[in-house]
């Protein structure tokens, strides 16, 4: 079910960009003209929080900031014994029990985020940060976000903002 949604969403990127007036939505390429913001992220990098961490961080300590319109690439590698995933969702104080049906941006999740990827696997997530605002990067495996496996994903309204990944501990 999620796979079908993802495919449908991927086909809608060009239309979304056109609707938003983002340059690059035309010319036959569904790729934003914004800068590429590429970050590797390791799930279960340490034993912290029962391995339910991104780069050893929990509860919003990891903050990614990108400019609006950025072509984002997040490469998730799982070093732990539990499955993990990554999904961008609108900011909320109420962590979902598992991945939500639709990510904040088309394609902004690893495949089947409730199932996750297993130890040693890597998944590449690519999407356009089409709307400024504050979002969460959650693990969609049941229970993990509730237990603190989430970071912050900020989309700056300024296209001049440099993409950064900051760890605040
Ligand atoms: Cu997880």
mmCIF file with all atom_site columns, C-alpha atoms and ligand atoms in Angstrom:
data_model
loop_
_atom_site.group_PDB
_atom_site.id
_atom_site.type_symbol
_atom_site.label_atom_id
_atom_site.label_alt_id
_atom_site.label_comp_id
_atom_site.label_asym_id
_atom_site.label_entity_id
_atom_site.label_seq_id
_atom_site.pdbx_PDB_ins_code
_atom_site.Cartn_x
_atom_site.Cartn_y
_atom_site.Cartn_z
_atom_site.occupancy
_atom_site.B_iso_or_equiv
_atom_site.pdbx_formal_charge
_atom_site.auth_seq_id
_atom_site.auth_comp_id
_atom_site.auth_asym_id
_atom_site.auth_atom_id
_atom_site.pdbx_PDB_model_num
ATOM   1   C  CA  . UNK A 1 1   ? 0.000  0.000  0.000   1.00 0.00 ? 1   UNK A CA  1
ATOM   2   C  CA  . UNK A 1 2   ? 2.761  2.389  0.943   1.00 0.00 ? 2   UNK A CA  1
ATOM   3   C  CA  . UNK A 1 3   ? 4.741  1.390  -2.126  1.00 0.00 ? 3   UNK A CA  1
ATOM   4   C  CA  . UNK A 1 4   ? 1.838  2.341  -4.388  1.00 0.00 ? 4   UNK A CA  1
ATOM   5   C  CA  . UNK A 1 5   ? 1.529  5.690  -2.663  1.00 0.00 ? 5   UNK A CA  1
ATOM   6   C  CA  . UNK A 1 6   ? 5.204  6.340  -3.117  1.00 0.00 ? 6   UNK A CA  1
ATOM   7   C  CA  . UNK A 1 7   ? 5.085  5.615  -6.839  1.00 0.00 ? 7   UNK A CA  1
ATOM   8   C  CA  . UNK A 1 8   ? 2.054  7.839  -7.248  1.00 0.00 ? 8   UNK A CA  1
ATOM   9   C  CA  . UNK A 1 9   ? 3.748  10.578 -5.284  1.00 0.00 ? 9   UNK A CA  1
ATOM   10  C  CA  . UNK A 1 10  ? 6.928  10.358 -7.351  1.00 0.00 ? 10  UNK A CA  1
ATOM   11  C  CA  . UNK A 1 11  ? 4.914  10.997 -10.493 1.00 0.00 ? 11  UNK A CA  1
ATOM   12  C  CA  . UNK A 1 12  ? 3.475  14.091 -8.932  1.00 0.00 ? 12  UNK A CA  1
ATOM   13  C  CA  . UNK A 1 13  ? 6.710  15.901 -8.238  1.00 0.00 ? 13  UNK A CA  1
ATOM   14  C  CA  . UNK A 1 14  ? 6.793  17.831 -11.506 1.00 0.00 ? 14  UNK A CA  1
ATOM   15  C  CA  . UNK A 1 15  ? 3.218  18.918 -11.064 1.00 0.00 ? 15  UNK A CA  1
ATOM   16  C  CA  . UNK A 1 16  ? 3.855  19.933 -7.497  1.00 0.00 ? 16  UNK A CA  1
ATOM   17  C  CA  . UNK A 1 17  ? 6.851  22.022 -8.514  1.00 0.00 ? 17  UNK A CA  1
ATOM   18  C  CA  . UNK A 1 18  ? 4.846  23.669 -11.258 1.00 0.00 ? 18  UNK A CA  1
ATOM   19  C  CA  . UNK A 1 19  ? 2.059  24.417 -8.816  1.00 0.00 ? 19  UNK A CA  1
ATOM   20  C  CA  . UNK A 1 20  ? 4.532  25.960 -6.398  1.00 0.00 ? 20  UNK A CA  1
ATOM   21  C  CA  . UNK A 1 21  ? 6.177  27.970 -9.142  1.00 0.00 ? 21  UNK A CA  1
ATOM   22  C  CA  . UNK A 1 22  ? 9.529  26.352 -8.432  1.00 0.00 ? 22  UNK A CA  1
ATOM   23  C  CA  . UNK A 1 23  ? 11.950 26.682 -11.343 1.00 0.00 ? 23  UNK A CA  1
ATOM   24  C  CA  . UNK A 1 24  ? 12.973 23.376 -12.793 1.00 0.00 ? 24  UNK A CA  1
ATOM   25  C  CA  . UNK A 1 25  ? 9.522  21.897 -12.636 1.00 0.00 ? 25  UNK A CA  1
ATOM   26  C  CA  . UNK A 1 26  ? 9.328  22.042 -16.401 1.00 0.00 ? 26  UNK A CA  1
ATOM   27  C  CA  . UNK A 1 27  ? 11.799 21.088 -19.107 1.00 0.00 ? 27  UNK A CA  1
ATOM   28  C  CA  . UNK A 1 28  ? 10.966 17.423 -18.693 1.00 0.00 ? 28  UNK A CA  1
ATOM   29  C  CA  . UNK A 1 29  ? 12.875 16.976 -15.463 1.00 0.00 ? 29  UNK A CA  1
ATOM   30  C  CA  . UNK A 1 30  ? 11.150 16.475 -12.148 1.00 0.00 ? 30  UNK A CA  1
ATOM   31  C  CA  . UNK A 1 31  ? 14.149 17.816 -10.277 1.00 0.00 ? 31  UNK A CA  1
ATOM   32  C  CA  . UNK A 1 32  ? 14.172 21.076 -8.375  1.00 0.00 ? 32  UNK A CA  1
ATOM   33  C  CA  . UNK A 1 33  ? 16.580 23.808 -9.346  1.00 0.00 ? 33  UNK A CA  1
ATOM   34  C  CA  . UNK A 1 34  ? 17.548 24.289 -5.725  1.00 0.00 ? 34  UNK A CA  1
ATOM   35  C  CA  . UNK A 1 35  ? 20.877 23.192 -4.290  1.00 0.00 ? 35  UNK A CA  1
ATOM   36  C  CA  . UNK A 1 36  ? 21.563 19.583 -3.462  1.00 0.00 ? 36  UNK A CA  1
ATOM   37  C  CA  . UNK A 1 37  ? 21.502 18.892 0.258   1.00 0.00 ? 37  UNK A CA  1
ATOM   38  C  CA  . UNK A 1 38  ? 23.003 15.454 0.748   1.00 0.00 ? 38  UNK A CA  1
ATOM   39  C  CA  . UNK A 1 39  ? 23.601 13.912 4.153   1.00 0.00 ? 39  UNK A CA  1
ATOM   40  C  CA  . UNK A 1 40  ? 24.473 10.403 5.307   1.00 0.00 ? 40  UNK A CA  1
ATOM   41  C  CA  . UNK A 1 41  ? 22.658 9.333  8.473   1.00 0.00 ? 41  UNK A CA  1
ATOM   42  C  CA  . UNK A 1 42  ? 23.398 6.242  10.540  1.00 0.00 ? 42  UNK A CA  1
ATOM   43  C  CA  . UNK A 1 43  ? 20.607 4.528  12.433  1.00 0.00 ? 43  UNK A CA  1
ATOM   44  C  CA  . UNK A 1 44  ? 21.812 2.854  15.623  1.00 0.00 ? 44  UNK A CA  1
ATOM   45  C  CA  . UNK A 1 45  ? 25.262 4.367  15.313  1.00 0.00 ? 45  UNK A CA  1
ATOM   46  C  CA  . UNK A 1 46  ? 25.686 3.865  19.070  1.00 0.00 ? 46  UNK A CA  1
ATOM   47  C  CA  . UNK A 1 47  ? 24.002 1.842  21.795  1.00 0.00 ? 47  UNK A CA  1
ATOM   48  C  CA  . UNK A 1 48  ? 22.234 4.994  23.055  1.00 0.00 ? 48  UNK A CA  1
ATOM   49  C  CA  . UNK A 1 49  ? 18.488 4.706  23.683  1.00 0.00 ? 49  UNK A CA  1
ATOM   50  C  CA  . UNK A 1 50  ? 18.463 0.976  23.017  1.00 0.00 ? 50  UNK A CA  1
ATOM   51  C  CA  . UNK A 1 51  ? 20.053 1.633  19.598  1.00 0.00 ? 51  UNK A CA  1
ATOM   52  C  CA  . UNK A 1 52  ? 17.063 3.776  18.634  1.00 0.00 ? 52  UNK A CA  1
ATOM   53  C  CA  . UNK A 1 53  ? 19.104 6.784  17.512  1.00 0.00 ? 53  UNK A CA  1
ATOM   54  C  CA  . UNK A 1 54  ? 20.250 8.666  14.421  1.00 0.00 ? 54  UNK A CA  1
ATOM   55  C  CA  . UNK A 1 55  ? 24.005 9.316  14.500  1.00 0.00 ? 55  UNK A CA  1
ATOM   56  C  CA  . UNK A 1 56  ? 23.844 8.592  18.218  1.00 0.00 ? 56  UNK A CA  1
ATOM   57  C  CA  . UNK A 1 57  ? 21.232 11.316 18.809  1.00 0.00 ? 57  UNK A CA  1
ATOM   58  C  CA  . UNK A 1 58  ? 17.661 11.228 20.065  1.00 0.00 ? 58  UNK A CA  1
ATOM   59  C  CA  . UNK A 1 59  ? 14.707 13.542 20.648  1.00 0.00 ? 59  UNK A CA  1
ATOM   60  C  CA  . UNK A 1 60  ? 15.514 16.278 18.163  1.00 0.00 ? 60  UNK A CA  1
ATOM   61  C  CA  . UNK A 1 61  ? 19.237 16.603 18.896  1.00 0.00 ? 61  UNK A CA  1
ATOM   62  C  CA  . UNK A 1 62  ? 20.028 16.113 15.221  1.00 0.00 ? 62  UNK A CA  1
ATOM   63  C  CA  . UNK A 1 63  ? 18.925 19.141 13.195  1.00 0.00 ? 63  UNK A CA  1
ATOM   64  C  CA  . UNK A 1 64  ? 19.050 19.256 9.418   1.00 0.00 ? 64  UNK A CA  1
ATOM   65  C  CA  . UNK A 1 65  ? 18.432 22.615 7.767   1.00 0.00 ? 65  UNK A CA  1
ATOM   66  C  CA  . UNK A 1 66  ? 17.952 23.082 4.035   1.00 0.00 ? 66  UNK A CA  1
ATOM   67  C  CA  . UNK A 1 67  ? 16.779 25.990 1.872   1.00 0.00 ? 67  UNK A CA  1
ATOM   68  C  CA  . UNK A 1 68  ? 13.304 25.858 0.409   1.00 0.00 ? 68  UNK A CA  1
ATOM   69  C  CA  . UNK A 1 69  ? 13.338 24.148 -2.961  1.00 0.00 ? 69  UNK A CA  1
ATOM   70  C  CA  . UNK A 1 70  ? 16.428 22.103 -2.148  1.00 0.00 ? 70  UNK A CA  1
ATOM   71  C  CA  . UNK A 1 71  ? 16.908 18.745 -3.761  1.00 0.00 ? 71  UNK A CA  1
ATOM   72  C  CA  . UNK A 1 72  ? 17.461 16.638 -0.642  1.00 0.00 ? 72  UNK A CA  1
ATOM   73  C  CA  . UNK A 1 73  ? 19.211 13.292 -0.483  1.00 0.00 ? 73  UNK A CA  1
ATOM   74  C  CA  . UNK A 1 74  ? 19.360 11.425 2.811   1.00 0.00 ? 74  UNK A CA  1
ATOM   75  C  CA  . UNK A 1 75  ? 21.274 8.157  2.840   1.00 0.00 ? 75  UNK A CA  1
ATOM   76  C  CA  . UNK A 1 76  ? 20.273 5.998  5.782   1.00 0.00 ? 76  UNK A CA  1
ATOM   77  C  CA  . UNK A 1 77  ? 22.453 3.113  6.906   1.00 0.00 ? 77  UNK A CA  1
ATOM   78  C  CA  . UNK A 1 78  ? 21.349 0.766  9.679   1.00 0.00 ? 78  UNK A CA  1
ATOM   79  C  CA  . UNK A 1 79  ? 24.115 -0.467 11.961  1.00 0.00 ? 79  UNK A CA  1
ATOM   80  C  CA  . UNK A 1 80  ? 21.829 -1.855 14.650  1.00 0.00 ? 80  UNK A CA  1
ATOM   81  C  CA  . UNK A 1 81  ? 20.073 -5.090 15.371  1.00 0.00 ? 81  UNK A CA  1
ATOM   82  C  CA  . UNK A 1 82  ? 16.534 -3.665 15.060  1.00 0.00 ? 82  UNK A CA  1
ATOM   83  C  CA  . UNK A 1 83  ? 14.936 -2.449 11.825  1.00 0.00 ? 83  UNK A CA  1
ATOM   84  C  CA  . UNK A 1 84  ? 14.921 1.336  11.325  1.00 0.00 ? 84  UNK A CA  1
ATOM   85  C  CA  . UNK A 1 85  ? 13.592 3.763  8.762   1.00 0.00 ? 85  UNK A CA  1
ATOM   86  C  CA  . UNK A 1 86  ? 13.320 7.455  8.036   1.00 0.00 ? 86  UNK A CA  1
ATOM   87  C  CA  . UNK A 1 87  ? 10.285 9.562  7.232   1.00 0.00 ? 87  UNK A CA  1
ATOM   88  C  CA  . UNK A 1 88  ? 9.803  13.343 7.095   1.00 0.00 ? 88  UNK A CA  1
ATOM   89  C  CA  . UNK A 1 89  ? 6.514  14.424 8.659   1.00 0.00 ? 89  UNK A CA  1
ATOM   90  C  CA  . UNK A 1 90  ? 5.026  17.786 9.683   1.00 0.00 ? 90  UNK A CA  1
ATOM   91  C  CA  . UNK A 1 91  ? 6.276  18.940 13.087  1.00 0.00 ? 91  UNK A CA  1
ATOM   92  C  CA  . UNK A 1 92  ? 4.207  17.756 16.019  1.00 0.00 ? 92  UNK A CA  1
ATOM   93  C  CA  . UNK A 1 93  ? 4.572  17.314 19.756  1.00 0.00 ? 93  UNK A CA  1
ATOM   94  C  CA  . UNK A 1 94  ? 2.579  14.088 19.499  1.00 0.00 ? 94  UNK A CA  1
ATOM   95  C  CA  . UNK A 1 95  ? 4.915  11.484 18.100  1.00 0.00 ? 95  UNK A CA  1
ATOM   96  C  CA  . UNK A 1 96  ? 3.113  8.957  15.933  1.00 0.00 ? 96  UNK A CA  1
ATOM   97  C  CA  . UNK A 1 97  ? 3.205  5.313  17.005  1.00 0.00 ? 97  UNK A CA  1
ATOM   98  C  CA  . UNK A 1 98  ? 4.678  4.429  13.610  1.00 0.00 ? 98  UNK A CA  1
ATOM   99  C  CA  . UNK A 1 99  ? 5.223  5.908  10.152  1.00 0.00 ? 99  UNK A CA  1
ATOM   100 C  CA  . UNK A 1 100 ? 2.281  8.002  8.978   1.00 0.00 ? 100 UNK A CA  1
ATOM   101 C  CA  . UNK A 1 101 ? 0.507  7.144  5.701   1.00 0.00 ? 101 UNK A CA  1
ATOM   102 C  CA  . UNK A 1 102 ? 1.998  10.039 3.730   1.00 0.00 ? 102 UNK A CA  1
ATOM   103 C  CA  . UNK A 1 103 ? 5.312  11.871 4.273   1.00 0.00 ? 103 UNK A CA  1
ATOM   104 C  CA  . UNK A 1 104 ? 5.487  15.660 4.323   1.00 0.00 ? 104 UNK A CA  1
ATOM   105 C  CA  . UNK A 1 105 ? 6.988  15.727 0.817   1.00 0.00 ? 105 UNK A CA  1
ATOM   106 C  CA  . UNK A 1 106 ? 6.502  13.221 -1.996  1.00 0.00 ? 106 UNK A CA  1
ATOM   107 C  CA  . UNK A 1 107 ? 9.179  10.555 -1.653  1.00 0.00 ? 107 UNK A CA  1
ATOM   108 C  CA  . UNK A 1 108 ? 10.429 11.764 1.739   1.00 0.00 ? 108 UNK A CA  1
ATOM   109 C  CA  . UNK A 1 109 ? 10.703 8.340  3.341   1.00 0.00 ? 109 UNK A CA  1
ATOM   110 C  CA  . UNK A 1 110 ? 12.551 5.080  3.054   1.00 0.00 ? 110 UNK A CA  1
ATOM   111 C  CA  . UNK A 1 111 ? 10.624 2.310  1.346   1.00 0.00 ? 111 UNK A CA  1
ATOM   112 C  CA  . UNK A 1 112 ? 7.980  0.752  3.598   1.00 0.00 ? 112 UNK A CA  1
ATOM   113 C  CA  . UNK A 1 113 ? 8.980  2.819  6.653   1.00 0.00 ? 113 UNK A CA  1
ATOM   114 C  CA  . UNK A 1 114 ? 6.951  0.728  9.110   1.00 0.00 ? 114 UNK A CA  1
ATOM   115 C  CA  . UNK A 1 115 ? 9.012  -2.324 8.147   1.00 0.00 ? 115 UNK A CA  1
ATOM   116 C  CA  . UNK A 1 116 ? 12.322 -0.464 7.939   1.00 0.00 ? 116 UNK A CA  1
ATOM   117 C  CA  . UNK A 1 117 ? 15.695 -1.619 6.728   1.00 0.00 ? 117 UNK A CA  1
ATOM   118 C  CA  . UNK A 1 118 ? 17.685 -4.235 8.569   1.00 0.00 ? 118 UNK A CA  1
ATOM   119 C  CA  . UNK A 1 119 ? 21.249 -4.389 9.839   1.00 0.00 ? 119 UNK A CA  1
ATOM   120 C  CA  . UNK A 1 120 ? 23.821 -3.477 7.228   1.00 0.00 ? 120 UNK A CA  1
ATOM   121 C  CA  . UNK A 1 121 ? 21.297 -2.156 4.734   1.00 0.00 ? 121 UNK A CA  1
ATOM   122 C  CA  . UNK A 1 122 ? 21.348 1.313  3.207   1.00 0.00 ? 122 UNK A CA  1
ATOM   123 C  CA  . UNK A 1 123 ? 18.421 3.247  1.756   1.00 0.00 ? 123 UNK A CA  1
ATOM   124 C  CA  . UNK A 1 124 ? 18.574 6.478  -0.221  1.00 0.00 ? 124 UNK A CA  1
ATOM   125 C  CA  . UNK A 1 125 ? 15.760 8.991  0.169   1.00 0.00 ? 125 UNK A CA  1
ATOM   126 C  CA  . UNK A 1 126 ? 15.392 11.764 -2.403  1.00 0.00 ? 126 UNK A CA  1
ATOM   127 C  CA  . UNK A 1 127 ? 12.838 14.523 -2.385  1.00 0.00 ? 127 UNK A CA  1
ATOM   128 C  CA  . UNK A 1 128 ? 12.336 18.230 -2.907  1.00 0.00 ? 128 UNK A CA  1
ATOM   129 C  CA  . UNK A 1 129 ? 11.923 20.384 0.194   1.00 0.00 ? 129 UNK A CA  1
ATOM   130 C  CA  . UNK A 1 130 ? 9.056  22.227 -1.457  1.00 0.00 ? 130 UNK A CA  1
ATOM   131 C  CA  . UNK A 1 131 ? 7.646  24.168 1.478   1.00 0.00 ? 131 UNK A CA  1
ATOM   132 C  CA  . UNK A 1 132 ? 9.366  26.131 4.215   1.00 0.00 ? 132 UNK A CA  1
ATOM   133 C  CA  . UNK A 1 133 ? 8.653  25.112 7.769   1.00 0.00 ? 133 UNK A CA  1
ATOM   134 C  CA  . UNK A 1 134 ? 9.604  22.831 10.603  1.00 0.00 ? 134 UNK A CA  1
ATOM   135 C  CA  . UNK A 1 135 ? 9.365  19.099 10.210  1.00 0.00 ? 135 UNK A CA  1
ATOM   136 C  CA  . UNK A 1 136 ? 10.394 15.940 11.988  1.00 0.00 ? 136 UNK A CA  1
ATOM   137 C  CA  . UNK A 1 137 ? 12.583 13.153 10.726  1.00 0.00 ? 137 UNK A CA  1
ATOM   138 C  CA  . UNK A 1 138 ? 11.197 10.081 12.452  1.00 0.00 ? 138 UNK A CA  1
ATOM   139 C  CA  . UNK A 1 139 ? 11.907 6.392  12.499  1.00 0.00 ? 139 UNK A CA  1
ATOM   140 C  CA  . UNK A 1 140 ? 8.703  4.823  11.230  1.00 0.00 ? 140 UNK A CA  1
ATOM   141 C  CA  . UNK A 1 141 ? 9.284  1.434  12.797  1.00 0.00 ? 141 UNK A CA  1
ATOM   142 C  CA  . UNK A 1 142 ? 6.507  0.962  15.370  1.00 0.00 ? 142 UNK A CA  1
ATOM   143 C  CA  . UNK A 1 143 ? 7.357  2.528  18.709  1.00 0.00 ? 143 UNK A CA  1
ATOM   144 C  CA  . UNK A 1 144 ? 10.702 4.053  17.793  1.00 0.00 ? 144 UNK A CA  1
ATOM   145 C  CA  . UNK A 1 145 ? 9.595  7.685  17.338  1.00 0.00 ? 145 UNK A CA  1
ATOM   146 C  CA  . UNK A 1 146 ? 7.599  7.482  20.570  1.00 0.00 ? 146 UNK A CA  1
ATOM   147 C  CA  . UNK A 1 147 ? 10.753 6.283  22.300  1.00 0.00 ? 147 UNK A CA  1
ATOM   148 C  CA  . UNK A 1 148 ? 12.737 9.252  21.005  1.00 0.00 ? 148 UNK A CA  1
ATOM   149 C  CA  . UNK A 1 149 ? 14.108 8.203  17.622  1.00 0.00 ? 149 UNK A CA  1
ATOM   150 C  CA  . UNK A 1 150 ? 13.549 11.452 15.786  1.00 0.00 ? 150 UNK A CA  1
ATOM   151 C  CA  . UNK A 1 151 ? 15.415 14.521 14.583  1.00 0.00 ? 151 UNK A CA  1
ATOM   152 C  CA  . UNK A 1 152 ? 14.395 17.954 13.368  1.00 0.00 ? 152 UNK A CA  1
ATOM   153 C  CA  . UNK A 1 153 ? 14.180 18.852 9.691   1.00 0.00 ? 153 UNK A CA  1
ATOM   154 C  CA  . UNK A 1 154 ? 14.001 22.588 9.003   1.00 0.00 ? 154 UNK A CA  1
ATOM   155 C  CA  . UNK A 1 155 ? 13.201 24.063 5.609   1.00 0.00 ? 155 UNK A CA  1
ATOM   156 C  CA  . UNK A 1 156 ? 14.327 27.680 5.543   1.00 0.00 ? 156 UNK A CA  1
ATOM   157 C  CA  . UNK A 1 157 ? 12.252 30.147 3.521   1.00 0.00 ? 157 UNK A CA  1
ATOM   158 C  CA  . UNK A 1 158 ? 15.510 31.671 2.288   1.00 0.00 ? 158 UNK A CA  1
ATOM   159 C  CA  . UNK A 1 159 ? 16.952 29.984 -0.777  1.00 0.00 ? 159 UNK A CA  1
ATOM   160 C  CA  . UNK A 1 160 ? 20.349 31.346 0.332   1.00 0.00 ? 160 UNK A CA  1
ATOM   161 C  CA  . UNK A 1 161 ? 20.449 29.138 3.430   1.00 0.00 ? 161 UNK A CA  1
ATOM   162 C  CA  . UNK A 1 162 ? 23.309 26.655 3.370   1.00 0.00 ? 162 UNK A CA  1
ATOM   163 C  CA  . UNK A 1 163 ? 22.313 23.031 3.986   1.00 0.00 ? 163 UNK A CA  1
ATOM   164 C  CA  . UNK A 1 164 ? 23.599 21.896 7.389   1.00 0.00 ? 164 UNK A CA  1
ATOM   165 C  CA  . UNK A 1 165 ? 23.404 18.906 9.697   1.00 0.00 ? 165 UNK A CA  1
ATOM   166 C  CA  . UNK A 1 166 ? 24.011 19.925 13.291  1.00 0.00 ? 166 UNK A CA  1
ATOM   167 C  CA  . UNK A 1 167 ? 24.079 17.732 16.367  1.00 0.00 ? 167 UNK A CA  1
ATOM   168 C  CA  . UNK A 1 168 ? 22.986 19.524 19.533  1.00 0.00 ? 168 UNK A CA  1
ATOM   169 C  CA  . UNK A 1 169 ? 23.849 17.594 22.650  1.00 0.00 ? 169 UNK A CA  1
HETATM 170 CU CU1 . LIG B 2 .   ? 14.096 2.858  14.498  1.00 0.00 ? 1   LIG B CU1 1
#
